[in-house]
PDB file of C-alpha atoms in Angstrom:
ATOM      1  CA  UNK P 359       0.000   0.000   0.000  1.00 86.00           C
ATOM      2  CA  UNK P 360       1.067   3.549  -0.631  1.00 87.00           C
ATOM      3  CA  UNK P 361       1.471   6.013   2.208  1.00 86.00           C
ATOM      4  CA  UNK P 362      -1.367   8.056   0.764  1.00 86.00           C
ATOM      5  CA  UNK P 363      -3.716   5.060   1.221  1.00 89.00           C
ATOM      6  CA  UNK P 364      -2.356   4.486   4.727  1.00 88.00           C
ATOM      7  CA  UNK P 365      -3.123   8.097   5.662  1.00 87.00           C
ATOM      8  CA  UNK P 366      -6.723   7.655   4.471  1.00 89.00           C
ATOM      9  CA  UNK P 367      -7.173   4.435   6.482  1.00 89.00           C
ATOM     10  CA  UNK P 368      -6.834   6.412   9.726  1.00 88.00           C
ATOM     11  CA  UNK P 369     -10.583   7.038   9.531  1.00 89.00           C
ATOM     12  CA  UNK P 370     -11.449   3.349  10.051  1.00 89.00           C
ATOM     13  CA  UNK P 371     -11.114   3.162  13.826  1.00 90.00           C
ATOM     14  CA  UNK P 372      -8.922   4.293  16.728  1.00 89.00           C
ATOM     15  CA  UNK P 373      -6.681   1.234  16.607  1.00 91.00           C
ATOM     16  CA  UNK P 374      -6.208   1.624  12.863  1.00 89.00           C
ATOM     17  CA  UNK P 375      -5.478   5.289  13.451  1.00 89.00           C
ATOM     18  CA  UNK P 376      -2.661   4.447  15.891  1.00 91.00           C
ATOM     19  CA  UNK P 377      -1.180   1.855  13.535  1.00 91.00           C
ATOM     20  CA  UNK P 378      -1.311   4.224  10.544  1.00 91.00           C
ATOM     21  CA  UNK P 379       0.218   7.076  12.545  1.00 90.00           C
ATOM     22  CA  UNK P 380       3.159   4.882  13.500  1.00 91.00           C
ATOM     23  CA  UNK P 381       3.639   3.757   9.895  1.00 91.00           C
ATOM     24  CA  UNK P 382       3.501   7.336   8.578  1.00 90.00           C
ATOM     25  CA  UNK P 383       6.090   8.523  11.118  1.00 90.00           C
ATOM     26  CA  UNK P 384       8.351   5.598  10.272  1.00 90.00           C
ATOM     27  CA  UNK P 385       7.823   6.260   6.560  1.00 90.00           C
ATOM     28  CA  UNK P 386       9.082   9.819   6.834  1.00 90.00           C
ATOM     29  CA  UNK P 387      12.171   8.698   8.743  1.00 90.00           C
ATOM     30  CA  UNK P 388      12.802   5.939   6.196  1.00 90.00           C
ATOM     31  CA  UNK P 389      12.552   8.309   3.230  1.00 89.00           C
ATOM     32  CA  UNK P 390      15.037  10.639   4.947  1.00 90.00           C
ATOM     33  CA  UNK P 391      17.501   7.764   5.339  1.00 91.00           C
ATOM     34  CA  UNK P 392      16.930   6.661   1.751  1.00 90.00           C
ATOM     35  CA  UNK P 393      17.615  10.208   0.543  1.00 89.00           C
ATOM     36  CA  UNK P 394      20.835  10.390   2.570  1.00 90.00           C
ATOM     37  CA  UNK P 395      21.952   7.088   1.042  1.00 89.00           C
ATOM     38  CA  UNK P 396      21.223   8.283  -2.505  1.00 87.00           C
ATOM     39  CA  UNK P 397      23.024  11.569  -1.876  1.00 83.00           C
ATOM     40  CA  UNK P 398      26.117   9.802  -0.522  1.00 87.00           C
ATOM     41  CA  UNK P 399      26.260   7.522  -3.558  1.00 84.00           C
ATOM     42  CA  UNK P 400      26.023  10.440  -5.989  1.00 82.00           C
ATOM     43  CA  UNK P 401      28.553  12.588  -4.114  1.00 82.00           C
ATOM     44  CA  UNK P 402      31.014   9.684  -4.069  1.00 82.00           C
ATOM     45  CA  UNK P 403      30.973   9.612  -7.885  1.00 79.00           C
ATOM     46  CA  UNK P 404      31.233  13.374  -8.393  1.00 74.00           C
ATOM     47  CA  UNK P 405      34.646  15.057  -8.793  1.00 70.00           C
ATOM     48  CA  UNK P 406      35.895  17.299  -6.016  1.00 74.00           C
ATOM     49  CA  UNK P 407      36.367  20.370  -8.191  1.00 69.00           C
ATOM     50  CA  UNK P 408      33.257  22.505  -8.483  1.00 66.00           C
ATOM     51  CA  UNK P 409      34.097  23.444 -12.080  1.00 60.00           C
ATOM     52  CA  UNK P 410      34.254  19.781 -13.104  1.00 65.00           C
ATOM     53  CA  UNK P 411      30.993  18.929 -11.349  1.00 63.00           C
ATOM     54  CA  UNK P 412      28.943  21.203 -13.618  1.00 68.00           C
ATOM     55  CA  UNK P 413      29.941  19.219 -16.715  1.00 64.00           C
ATOM     56  CA  UNK P 414      29.634  15.815 -15.041  1.00 72.00           C
ATOM     57  CA  UNK P 415      26.906  13.377 -16.063  1.00 70.00           C
ATOM     58  CA  UNK P 416      25.585  13.303 -12.467  1.00 74.00           C
ATOM     59  CA  UNK P 417      25.267  17.091 -12.126  1.00 75.00           C
ATOM     60  CA  UNK P 418      21.484  17.042 -12.517  1.00 79.00           C
ATOM     61  CA  UNK P 419      21.211  14.132 -10.094  1.00 81.00           C
ATOM     62  CA  UNK P 420      23.031  16.206  -7.470  1.00 82.00           C
ATOM     63  CA  UNK P 421      20.812  19.257  -8.105  1.00 83.00           C
ATOM     64  CA  UNK P 422      17.619  17.222  -7.697  1.00 86.00           C
ATOM     65  CA  UNK P 423      18.864  15.580  -4.491  1.00 86.00           C
ATOM     66  CA  UNK P 424      19.882  18.973  -3.058  1.00 86.00           C
ATOM     67  CA  UNK P 425      16.403  20.350  -3.761  1.00 87.00           C
ATOM     68  CA  UNK P 426      14.806  17.286  -2.138  1.00 88.00           C
ATOM     69  CA  UNK P 427      17.023  17.828   0.907  1.00 89.00           C
ATOM     70  CA  UNK P 428      15.740  21.390   1.243  1.00 89.00           C
ATOM     71  CA  UNK P 429      12.145  20.177   0.951  1.00 87.00           C
ATOM     72  CA  UNK P 430      12.738  17.498   3.598  1.00 89.00           C
ATOM     73  CA  UNK P 431      14.183  20.100   5.950  1.00 90.00           C
ATOM     74  CA  UNK P 432      11.101  22.290   5.571  1.00 89.00           C
ATOM     75  CA  UNK P 433       8.790  19.334   6.214  1.00 89.00           C
ATOM     76  CA  UNK P 434      10.849  18.340   9.237  1.00 88.00           C
ATOM     77  CA  UNK P 435      10.642  21.808  10.766  1.00 88.00           C
ATOM     78  CA  UNK P 436       6.895  21.976  10.111  1.00 87.00           C
ATOM     79  CA  UNK P 437       5.719  18.559  11.345  1.00 87.00           C
ATOM     80  CA  UNK P 438       8.328  16.793  13.448  1.00 85.00           C
ATOM     81  CA  UNK P 439       8.185  19.246  16.358  1.00 83.00           C
ATOM     82  CA  UNK P 440       4.618  18.130  17.009  1.00 85.00           C
ATOM     83  CA  UNK P 441       5.315  14.518  16.050  1.00 87.00           C
ATOM     84  CA  UNK P 442       8.085  14.316  18.667  1.00 84.00           C
ATOM     85  CA  UNK P 443       5.618  15.715  21.213  1.00 81.00           C
ATOM     86  CA  UNK P 444       3.081  12.952  20.368  1.00 83.00           C
ATOM     87  CA  UNK P 445       0.501  15.555  19.412  1.00 85.00           C
ATOM     88  CA  UNK P 446       0.076  14.299  15.856  1.00 86.00           C
ATOM     89  CA  UNK P 447       1.740  12.184  13.172  1.00 88.00           C
ATOM     90  CA  UNK P 448       3.263  13.008   9.802  1.00 86.00           C
ATOM     91  CA  UNK P 449      -0.093  13.580   8.128  1.00 87.00           C
ATOM     92  CA  UNK P 450       0.595  13.983   4.347  1.00 87.00           C
ATOM     93  CA  UNK P 451       1.351  10.422   3.210  1.00 88.00           C
ATOM     94  CA  UNK P 452       1.142  11.508  -0.435  1.00 88.00           C
ATOM     95  CA  UNK P 453       4.248  13.650   0.092  1.00 90.00           C
ATOM     96  CA  UNK P 454       6.208  10.564   1.196  1.00 89.00           C
ATOM     97  CA  UNK P 455       5.084   8.717  -1.947  1.00 89.00           C
ATOM     98  CA  UNK P 456       6.151  11.614  -4.155  1.00 89.00           C
ATOM     99  CA  UNK P 457       9.595  11.847  -2.503  1.00 90.00           C
ATOM    100  CA  UNK P 458      10.097   8.116  -3.061  1.00 90.00           C
ATOM    101  CA  UNK P 459       9.053   8.548  -6.692  1.00 90.00           C
ATOM    102  CA  UNK P 460      11.618  11.322  -7.245  1.00 88.00           C
ATOM    103  CA  UNK P 461      14.427   9.390  -5.548  1.00 87.00           C
ATOM    104  CA  UNK P 462      13.704   6.226  -7.544  1.00 88.00           C
ATOM    105  CA  UNK P 463      13.576   8.268 -10.730  1.00 87.00           C
ATOM    106  CA  UNK P 464      17.000   9.759  -9.956  1.00 83.00           C
ATOM    107  CA  UNK P 465      18.479   6.318  -9.245  1.00 83.00           C
ATOM    108  CA  UNK P 466      17.040   4.676 -12.352  1.00 83.00           C
ATOM    109  CA  UNK P 467      17.654   7.440 -14.929  1.00 81.00           C
ATOM    110  CA  UNK P 468      21.037   8.291 -16.405  1.00 78.00           C
ATOM    111  CA  UNK P 469      19.971  11.606 -17.937  1.00 75.00           C
ATOM    112  CA  UNK P 470      17.125  13.048 -15.829  1.00 77.00           C
ATOM    113  CA  UNK P 471      15.191  16.172 -16.646  1.00 77.00           C
ATOM    114  CA  UNK P 472      15.861  19.538 -15.032  1.00 80.00           C
ATOM    115  CA  UNK P 473      15.265  19.850 -11.305  1.00 76.00           C
ATOM    116  CA  UNK P 474      12.280  22.201 -11.544  1.00 79.00           C
ATOM    117  CA  UNK P 475      10.512  19.809 -13.941  1.00 82.00           C
ATOM    118  CA  UNK P 476      11.074  16.740 -11.759  1.00 83.00           C
ATOM    119  CA  UNK P 477      10.184  18.464  -8.474  1.00 84.00           C
ATOM    120  CA  UNK P 478       7.151  20.460  -9.602  1.00 86.00           C
ATOM    121  CA  UNK P 479       4.589  18.014  -8.182  1.00 88.00           C
ATOM    122  CA  UNK P 480       6.543  17.543  -4.937  1.00 87.00           C
ATOM    123  CA  UNK P 481       6.786  21.289  -4.371  1.00 88.00           C
ATOM    124  CA  UNK P 482       3.084  21.792  -5.014  1.00 89.00           C
ATOM    125  CA  UNK P 483       1.712  19.089  -2.716  1.00 88.00           C
ATOM    126  CA  UNK P 484       4.271  19.675   0.058  1.00 88.00           C
ATOM    127  CA  UNK P 485       3.611  23.436   0.043  1.00 90.00           C
ATOM    128  CA  UNK P 486      -0.147  22.854   0.222  1.00 91.00           C
ATOM    129  CA  UNK P 487       0.311  20.342   3.059  1.00 90.00           C
ATOM    130  CA  UNK P 488       2.496  22.702   5.100  1.00 89.00           C
ATOM    131  CA  UNK P 489       0.178  25.666   4.552  1.00 91.00           C
ATOM    132  CA  UNK P 490      -2.887  23.678   5.581  1.00 90.00           C
ATOM    133  CA  UNK P 491      -1.084  22.282   8.634  1.00 89.00           C
ATOM    134  CA  UNK P 492       0.051  25.749   9.774  1.00 88.00           C
ATOM    135  CA  UNK P 493      -3.332  27.390   9.190  1.00 88.00           C
ATOM    136  CA  UNK P 494      -5.791  24.707  10.326  1.00 87.00           C
ATOM    137  CA  UNK P 495      -4.068  22.158  12.591  1.00 88.00           C
ATOM    138  CA  UNK P 496      -1.322  24.045  14.438  1.00 88.00           C
ATOM    139  CA  UNK P 497      -3.771  26.397  16.239  1.00 87.00           C
ATOM    140  CA  UNK P 498      -5.595  23.340  17.609  1.00 86.00           C
ATOM    141  CA  UNK P 499      -2.353  21.716  18.743  1.00 84.00           C
ATOM    142  CA  UNK P 500      -1.207  24.927  20.415  1.00 83.00           C
ATOM    143  CA  UNK P 501      -4.409  25.032  22.437  1.00 81.00           C
ATOM    144  CA  UNK P 502      -3.628  21.538  23.706  1.00 75.00           C
ATOM    145  CA  UNK P 503      -0.104  22.401  24.813  1.00 69.00           C
ATOM    146  CA  UNK P 504      -0.911  24.403  28.013  1.00 50.00           C
ATOM    147  CA  UNK P 505      -3.234  21.654  29.414  1.00 52.00           C
ATOM    148  CA  UNK P 506      -2.063  19.326  32.138  1.00 37.00           C
ATOM    149  CA  UNK P 507      -3.236  16.300  30.198  1.00 48.00           C
ATOM    150  CA  UNK P 508      -1.012  17.123  27.253  1.00 41.00           C
ATOM    151  CA  UNK P 509       1.936  18.087  29.412  1.00 43.00           C
ATOM    152  CA  UNK P 510       1.690  14.835  31.402  1.00 43.00           C
ATOM    153  CA  UNK P 511       1.582  12.771  28.203  1.00 45.00           C
ATOM    154  CA  UNK P 512       4.589  14.629  26.781  1.00 42.00           C
ATOM    155  CA  UNK P 513       6.666  13.982  29.890  1.00 41.00           C
ATOM    156  CA  UNK P 514       5.816  10.276  29.815  1.00 43.00           C
ATOM    157  CA  UNK P 515       3.966  10.326  33.160  1.00 42.00           C
ATOM    158  CA  UNK P 516       0.230  10.214  33.856  1.00 43.00           C
ATOM    159  CA  UNK P 517      -1.394  13.577  34.601  1.00 43.00           C
ATOM    160  CA  UNK P 518      -2.169  14.386  38.204  1.00 40.00           C
ATOM    161  CA  UNK P 519      -5.188  16.602  38.911  1.00 42.00           C
ATOM    162  CA  UNK P 520      -4.734  19.824  40.794  1.00 41.00           C
ATOM    163  CA  UNK P 521      -3.194  23.215  39.986  1.00 41.00           C
ATOM    164  CA  UNK P 522       0.056  22.669  41.900  1.00 41.00           C
ATOM    165  CA  UNK P 523       0.763  19.358  40.147  1.00 38.00           C
ATOM    166  CA  UNK P 524      -0.057  20.868  36.773  1.00 40.00           C
ATOM    167  CA  UNK P 525       2.220  23.816  37.497  1.00 40.00           C
ATOM    168  CA  UNK P 526       5.063  21.525  38.528  1.00 43.00           C
ATOM    169  CA  UNK P 527       4.670  19.484  35.339  1.00 42.00           C
ATOM    170  CA  UNK P 528       4.713  22.614  33.187  1.00 45.00           C
ATOM    171  CA  UNK P 529       7.840  23.849  34.945  1.00 45.00           C
ATOM    172  CA  UNK P 530       9.568  20.560  34.231  1.00 40.00           C
ATOM    173  CA  UNK P 531       8.375  20.767  30.648  1.00 43.00           C
ATOM    174  CA  UNK P 532       9.743  24.296  30.276  1.00 44.00           C
ATOM    175  CA  UNK P 533      13.101  23.270  31.727  1.00 41.00           C
ATOM    176  CA  UNK P 534      13.673  20.052  29.772  1.00 41.00           C
ATOM    177  CA  UNK P 535      11.764  19.904  26.487  1.00 44.00           C
ATOM    178  CA  UNK P 536      12.305  23.376  24.991  1.00 47.00           C
ATOM    179  CA  UNK P 537      16.077  23.025  25.035  1.00 58.00           C
ATOM    180  CA  UNK P 538      15.924  19.851  22.943  1.00 67.00           C
ATOM    181  CA  UNK P 539      13.379  21.381  20.606  1.00 67.00           C
ATOM    182  CA  UNK P 540      15.469  24.505  20.199  1.00 70.00           C
ATOM    183  CA  UNK P 541      18.552  22.432  19.401  1.00 74.00           C
ATOM    184  CA  UNK P 542      16.570  20.427  16.834  1.00 76.00           C
ATOM    185  CA  UNK P 543      15.189  23.596  15.291  1.00 75.00           C
ATOM    186  CA  UNK P 544      18.646  25.171  15.097  1.00 79.00           C
ATOM    187  CA  UNK P 545      20.046  22.038  13.499  1.00 79.00           C
ATOM    188  CA  UNK P 546      17.321  22.075  10.875  1.00 79.00           C
ATOM    189  CA  UNK P 547      17.895  25.765  10.204  1.00 80.00           C
ATOM    190  CA  UNK P 548      21.630  25.175   9.791  1.00 84.00           C
ATOM    191  CA  UNK P 549      20.894  22.297   7.419  1.00 80.00           C
ATOM    192  CA  UNK P 550      18.499  24.418   5.368  1.00 81.00           C
ATOM    193  CA  UNK P 551      20.918  27.339   5.263  1.00 83.00           C
ATOM    194  CA  UNK P 552      23.727  25.004   4.187  1.00 82.00           C
ATOM    195  CA  UNK P 553      21.633  23.735   1.272  1.00 80.00           C
ATOM    196  CA  UNK P 554      20.794  27.310   0.271  1.00 81.00           C
ATOM    197  CA  UNK P 555      24.454  28.334   0.436  1.00 85.00           C
ATOM    198  CA  UNK P 556      25.395  25.368  -1.751  1.00 84.00           C
ATOM    199  CA  UNK P 557      22.858  26.424  -4.391  1.00 84.00           C
ATOM    200  CA  UNK P 558      24.092  30.030  -4.266  1.00 85.00           C
ATOM    201  CA  UNK P 559      27.716  28.926  -4.637  1.00 86.00           C
ATOM    202  CA  UNK P 560      26.773  26.831  -7.655  1.00 85.00           C
ATOM    203  CA  UNK P 561      24.992  29.794  -9.245  1.00 86.00           C
ATOM    204  CA  UNK P 562      27.942  32.114  -8.536  1.00 90.00           C
ATOM    205  CA  UNK P 563      30.338  29.628 -10.125  1.00 84.00           C
ATOM    206  CA  UNK P 564      28.145  29.418 -13.223  1.00 86.00           C
ATOM    207  CA  UNK P 565      28.012  33.212 -13.469  1.00 88.00           C
ATOM    208  CA  UNK P 566      31.802  33.436 -13.148  1.00 88.00           C
ATOM    209  CA  UNK P 567      32.225  30.898 -15.930  1.00 85.00           C
ATOM    210  CA  UNK P 568      29.869  32.873 -18.187  1.00 87.00           C
ATOM    211  CA  UNK P 569      31.759  36.098 -17.462  1.00 89.00           C
ATOM    212  CA  UNK P 570      35.078  34.429 -18.320  1.00 88.00           C
ATOM    213  CA  UNK P 571      33.644  33.094 -21.572  1.00 87.00           C
ATOM    214  CA  UNK P 572      32.333  36.527 -22.516  1.00 89.00           C
ATOM    215  CA  UNK P 573      35.703  38.117 -21.720  1.00 88.00           C
ATOM    216  CA  UNK P 574      37.425  35.555 -23.930  1.00 88.00           C
ATOM    217  CA  UNK P 575      35.001  36.309 -26.762  1.00 88.00           C
ATOM    218  CA  UNK P 576      35.693  40.035 -26.395  1.00 89.00           C
ATOM    219  CA  UNK P 577      39.446  39.404 -26.561  1.00 88.00           C
ATOM    220  CA  UNK P 578      39.014  37.328 -29.717  1.00 87.00           C
ATOM    221  CA  UNK P 579      36.901  40.062 -31.289  1.00 89.00           C
ATOM    222  CA  UNK P 580      39.514  42.705 -30.396  1.00 87.00           C
ATOM    223  CA  UNK P 581      42.221  40.563 -31.999  1.00 88.00           C
ATOM    224  CA  UNK P 582      40.159  40.131 -35.169  1.00 89.00           C
ATOM    225  CA  UNK P 583      39.455  43.869 -35.258  1.00 89.00           C
ATOM    226  CA  UNK P 584      43.175  44.629 -34.997  1.00 88.00           C
ATOM    227  CA  UNK P 585      43.945  42.234 -37.847  1.00 89.00           C
ATOM    228  CA  UNK P 586      41.214  43.795 -40.001  1.00 89.00           C
ATOM    229  CA  UNK P 587      42.595  47.254 -39.267  1.00 87.00           C
ATOM    230  CA  UNK P 588      46.062  46.163 -40.387  1.00 88.00           C
ATOM    231  CA  UNK P 589      44.661  44.663 -43.580  1.00 90.00           C
ATOM    232  CA  UNK P 590      42.703  47.847 -44.316  1.00 90.00           C
ATOM    233  CA  UNK P 591      45.868  49.921 -43.784  1.00 87.00           C
ATOM    234  CA  UNK P 592      47.783  47.768 -46.260  1.00 88.00           C
ATOM    235  CA  UNK P 593      44.962  48.068 -48.798  1.00 89.00           C
ATOM    236  CA  UNK P 594      44.921  51.842 -48.385  1.00 88.00           C
ATOM    237  CA  UNK P 595      48.667  51.969 -49.030  1.00 88.00           C
ATOM    238  CA  UNK P 596      48.240  49.879 -52.169  1.00 89.00           C
ATOM    239  CA  UNK P 597      45.393  52.080 -53.362  1.00 89.00           C
ATOM    240  CA  UNK P 598      47.496  55.200 -52.825  1.00 88.00           C
ATOM    241  CA  UNK P 599      50.332  53.652 -54.843  1.00 88.00           C
ATOM    242  CA  UNK P 600      47.943  52.683 -57.644  1.00 89.00           C
ATOM    243  CA  UNK P 601      46.437  56.154 -57.684  1.00 87.00           C
ATOM    244  CA  UNK P 602      49.919  57.654 -57.953  1.00 88.00           C
ATOM    245  CA  UNK P 603      50.829  55.362 -60.849  1.00 87.00           C
ATOM    246  CA  UNK P 604      47.523  56.100 -62.540  1.00 87.00           C
ATOM    247  CA  UNK P 605      48.150  59.796 -62.216  1.00 86.00           C
ATOM    248  CA  UNK P 606      51.612  59.452 -63.772  1.00 85.00           C
ATOM    249  CA  UNK P 607      50.247  57.350 -66.622  1.00 86.00           C
ATOM    250  CA  UNK P 608      47.463  59.851 -67.312  1.00 84.00           C
ATOM    251  CA  UNK P 609      49.912  62.749 -67.304  1.00 83.00           C
ATOM    252  CA  UNK P 610      52.269  60.940 -69.648  1.00 82.00           C
ATOM    253  CA  UNK P 611      49.329  60.013 -71.901  1.00 79.00           C
ATOM    254  CA  UNK P 612      48.174  63.637 -72.069  1.00 77.00           C
ATOM    255  CA  UNK P 613      51.712  64.857 -72.826  1.00 72.00           C
ATOM    256  CA  UNK P 614      52.273  62.282 -75.522  1.00 69.00           C
ATOM    257  CA  UNK P 615      48.985  63.080 -77.275  1.00 64.00           C
ATOM    258  CA  UNK P 616      50.332  66.595 -78.164  1.00 59.00           C
ATOM    259  CA  UNK P 617      53.294  65.241 -80.192  1.00 56.00           C
ATOM    260  CA  UNK P 618      52.666  63.777 -83.603  1.00 47.00           C
ATOM    261  CA  UNK P 619      55.717  61.552 -83.575  1.00 50.00           C
ATOM    262  CA  UNK P 620      54.422  59.623 -80.579  1.00 48.00           C
ATOM    263  CA  UNK P 621      51.047  58.600 -82.038  1.00 51.00           C
ATOM    264  CA  UNK P 622      52.115  54.981 -82.285  1.00 51.00           C
ATOM    265  CA  UNK P 623      52.989  54.746 -78.590  1.00 52.00           C
ATOM    266  CA  UNK P 624      49.707  56.302 -77.377  1.00 57.00           C
ATOM    267  CA  UNK P 625      47.593  53.080 -77.741  1.00 62.00           C
ATOM    268  CA  UNK P 626      50.104  51.199 -75.620  1.00 64.00           C
ATOM    269  CA  UNK P 627      49.991  53.833 -72.892  1.00 59.00           C
ATOM    270  CA  UNK P 628      46.206  53.926 -73.044  1.00 64.00           C
ATOM    271  CA  UNK P 629      46.184  50.196 -72.505  1.00 67.00           C
ATOM    272  CA  UNK P 630      48.421  50.603 -69.464  1.00 66.00           C
ATOM    273  CA  UNK P 631      46.110  53.299 -68.088  1.00 66.00           C
ATOM    274  CA  UNK P 632      43.078  51.064 -68.565  1.00 69.00           C
ATOM    275  CA  UNK P 633      44.827  48.217 -66.727  1.00 72.00           C
ATOM    276  CA  UNK P 634      45.717  50.536 -63.863  1.00 68.00           C
ATOM    277  CA  UNK P 635      42.094  51.701 -63.636  1.00 70.00           C
ATOM    278  CA  UNK P 636      40.854  48.085 -63.547  1.00 72.00           C
ATOM    279  CA  UNK P 637      43.283  47.159 -60.757  1.00 70.00           C
ATOM    280  CA  UNK P 638      42.192  50.228 -58.782  1.00 66.00           C
ATOM    281  CA  UNK P 639      38.529  49.192 -59.089  1.00 70.00           C
ATOM    282  CA  UNK P 640      39.306  45.629 -57.970  1.00 69.00           C
ATOM    283  CA  UNK P 641      41.178  46.928 -54.923  1.00 66.00           C
ATOM    284  CA  UNK P 642      38.226  49.134 -53.986  1.00 62.00           C
ATOM    285  CA  UNK P 643      35.828  46.180 -54.302  1.00 68.00           C
ATOM    286  CA  UNK P 644      38.111  44.066 -52.064  1.00 63.00           C
ATOM    287  CA  UNK P 645      38.249  46.765 -49.443  1.00 61.00           C
ATOM    288  CA  UNK P 646      34.463  47.177 -49.456  1.00 65.00           C
ATOM    289  CA  UNK P 647      33.974  43.423 -48.945  1.00 64.00           C
ATOM    290  CA  UNK P 648      36.343  43.374 -45.948  1.00 58.00           C
TER     291      UNK P 648
END
């Protein structure tokens, strides 16, 4: 049976409710251990360098497992404080099923999808479960906390009627239990913050890599621009030389056309002038293309 079906069977009777509560609490602890095992296996195969991890085949596996770890931390902070106090159980069994589905998908797939695509359903149902628990169930549980009956059950001793006995029990509760709960809460906060810092470091590393790639592209473009400038300078020098030669040929052609004895040489000079003009046009076309 799935944990979602187990959570629905709590309505059968009180005994079934107790059995299902125990199975749901154990299921959440088991899925946490299973996640830790999967994360250790993936981290053991990843390289130590952060730059090499991004290009590794297990990079998406690690991202999905890190996101699941953050989600587990949020669920732990929301429910387990009251579960440890025996006020309720881990109610959303469907969340446990979805976490198992994601972890099995990560273990069985070599090239998984992106993290936000795989975890969309888990984020939706877990967020709805936590919001409903905080808005509807937590106020009821908080009203039970100040009573002597609840305090006696939390301390593991039967409640004793009377204001002095109730006061003594609450004093013991305030001295012993809150310290453990505060330590647990701090540990969960540190765990959540560590996961967030890991994600931020990964994003910063990716941004640094992109900046380095863009700087390299800019350097390559500057180098190409310098080479093009040199080529254009050489072409300009050649064009100036051709213009000078063309000018000399035109001047010599004009001077030779005035003498009658040089009529035979004028066609040859005209041919040279035409060739110089053609080479000048070709050079201009080449410069325009570049």
